[in-house]
Amino acid sequence: MPRPEKHVFVCTQNRPQGHPRGSCTSSGCAEIMNEFMNEIQARNLFEKIALTNTGCMGPCMMGPSVLVYPDSVMYGKLKKDDVKTIIEQHLLGGEPVANLMVPAEVW
């Protein structure tokens, strides 16, 4: 398998209800992870984009969080429809989606 051009990490951290930090699970990360999987499969991008679920990446208040490497770009508060935009504009087009990125002081 060739080395992918991009690696997408989706936080799937789960914490108990009412935890002070919250969690990406309670923010809808499963829908984000599933949409990335569906889009990568539908577009046959397995050799270009790697997808990995991960634990906490830090900014729980910004969840669901997605991190793209090697670009070191973090996206937050994503909705299902944002996944297509990230794939088309950033992962395939090379231009990070500025309005979906977490603030610089967070990442």
Tab-separated table of C-alpha atoms in Angstrom:
chain	number	residue	atom	x	y	z
A	1	MET	CA	0.000	0.000	0.000
A	2	PRO	CA	1.480	3.371	-0.954
A	3	ARG	CA	2.055	6.063	1.624
A	4	PRO	CA	-1.028	8.343	1.777
A	5	GLU	CA	-0.730	12.025	0.929
A	6	LYS	CA	-2.910	13.054	3.882
A	7	HIS	CA	-3.779	11.454	7.196
A	8	VAL	CA	-7.046	12.437	8.877
A	9	PHE	CA	-7.496	11.853	12.604
A	10	VAL	CA	-11.038	12.053	14.008
A	11	CYS	CA	-11.392	12.362	17.783
A	12	THR	CA	-13.821	9.766	19.122
A	13	GLN	CA	-13.164	10.395	22.834
A	14	ASN	CA	-16.081	9.420	25.052
A	15	ARG	CA	-16.569	10.687	28.598
A	16	PRO	CA	-19.449	10.288	31.042
A	17	GLN	CA	-22.428	12.593	30.631
A	18	GLY	CA	-21.846	15.831	32.529
A	19	HIS	CA	-18.036	15.598	32.472
A	20	PRO	CA	-16.634	19.158	32.705
A	21	ARG	CA	-14.522	18.774	29.545
A	22	GLY	CA	-17.284	17.209	27.476
A	23	SER	CA	-16.311	14.861	24.657
A	24	CYS	CA	-16.303	14.612	20.907
A	25	THR	CA	-18.691	11.669	21.175
A	26	SER	CA	-21.358	13.884	22.732
A	27	SER	CA	-20.696	16.444	19.965
A	28	GLY	CA	-21.426	14.000	17.140
A	29	CYS	CA	-18.035	12.585	16.152
A	30	ALA	CA	-19.526	9.257	15.004
A	31	GLU	CA	-21.404	11.032	12.218
A	32	ILE	CA	-18.194	12.824	11.171
A	33	MET	CA	-16.148	9.610	11.192
A	34	ASN	CA	-18.821	7.760	9.197
A	35	GLU	CA	-19.054	10.553	6.629
A	36	PHE	CA	-15.273	10.549	6.103
A	37	MET	CA	-15.371	6.766	5.661
A	38	ASN	CA	-18.288	6.967	3.224
A	39	GLU	CA	-16.709	9.743	1.142
A	40	ILE	CA	-13.276	8.097	1.010
A	41	GLN	CA	-14.883	4.852	-0.103
A	42	ALA	CA	-17.242	6.464	-2.636
A	43	ARG	CA	-14.357	8.393	-4.216
A	44	ASN	CA	-11.893	5.484	-3.964
A	45	LEU	CA	-9.365	7.641	-2.098
A	46	PHE	CA	-7.839	4.865	0.011
A	47	GLU	CA	-4.370	5.387	-1.456
A	48	LYS	CA	-4.465	9.183	-1.032
A	49	ILE	CA	-6.142	9.603	2.366
A	50	ALA	CA	-5.646	7.582	5.549
A	51	LEU	CA	-8.372	7.801	8.204
A	52	THR	CA	-7.851	7.014	11.890
A	53	ASN	CA	-10.088	7.417	14.919
A	54	THR	CA	-8.238	8.703	17.963
A	55	GLY	CA	-8.675	9.642	21.592
A	56	CYS	CA	-8.614	13.152	22.992
A	57	MET	CA	-6.534	15.687	21.072
A	58	GLY	CA	-7.080	18.473	23.602
A	59	PRO	CA	-9.675	21.068	22.596
A	60	CYS	CA	-12.781	19.217	23.822
A	61	MET	CA	-14.859	22.402	23.697
A	62	MET	CA	-14.246	22.504	19.922
A	63	GLY	CA	-15.527	18.986	19.172
A	64	PRO	CA	-15.978	17.125	17.033
A	65	SER	CA	-12.285	17.663	16.263
A	66	VAL	CA	-10.408	16.543	13.144
A	67	LEU	CA	-6.670	16.833	12.595
A	68	VAL	CA	-5.045	16.651	9.145
A	69	TYR	CA	-1.416	15.677	8.694
A	70	PRO	CA	1.151	16.394	7.421
A	71	ASP	CA	-0.441	19.864	7.270
A	72	SER	CA	-1.020	20.120	11.044
A	73	VAL	CA	-4.466	21.669	10.482
A	74	MET	CA	-7.168	21.159	13.097
A	75	TYR	CA	-10.851	21.578	12.392
A	76	GLY	CA	-13.516	21.897	15.071
A	77	LYS	CA	-17.253	22.013	15.679
A	78	LEU	CA	-17.792	20.106	12.466
A	79	LYS	CA	-21.085	19.070	10.943
A	80	LYS	CA	-21.630	16.201	8.512
A	81	ASP	CA	-21.775	18.532	5.486
A	82	ASP	CA	-18.355	19.976	6.380
A	83	VAL	CA	-16.675	16.666	5.541
A	84	LYS	CA	-17.245	17.022	1.780
A	85	THR	CA	-15.877	20.564	1.892
A	86	ILE	CA	-12.740	19.420	3.746
A	87	ILE	CA	-12.181	16.569	1.294
A	88	GLU	CA	-12.705	18.663	-1.823
A	89	GLN	CA	-11.003	21.903	-0.786
A	90	HIS	CA	-8.242	20.697	1.544
A	91	LEU	CA	-7.475	17.015	1.096
A	92	LEU	CA	-7.784	17.030	-2.710
A	93	GLY	CA	-7.409	20.743	-3.481
A	94	GLY	CA	-4.585	21.570	-1.082
A	95	GLU	CA	-6.286	24.589	0.499
A	96	PRO	CA	-7.308	24.348	4.190
A	97	VAL	CA	-10.889	25.429	4.930
A	98	ALA	CA	-10.219	28.560	7.008
A	99	ASN	CA	-13.739	29.019	8.384
A	100	LEU	CA	-13.732	25.469	9.847
A	101	MET	CA	-10.296	25.651	11.471
A	102	VAL	CA	-9.984	26.009	15.233
A	103	PRO	CA	-8.581	29.377	16.388
A	104	ALA	CA	-4.786	29.749	16.351
A	105	GLU	CA	-4.657	30.010	20.152
A	106	VAL	CA	-6.244	26.538	20.378
A	107	TRP	CA	-4.008	24.813	17.781
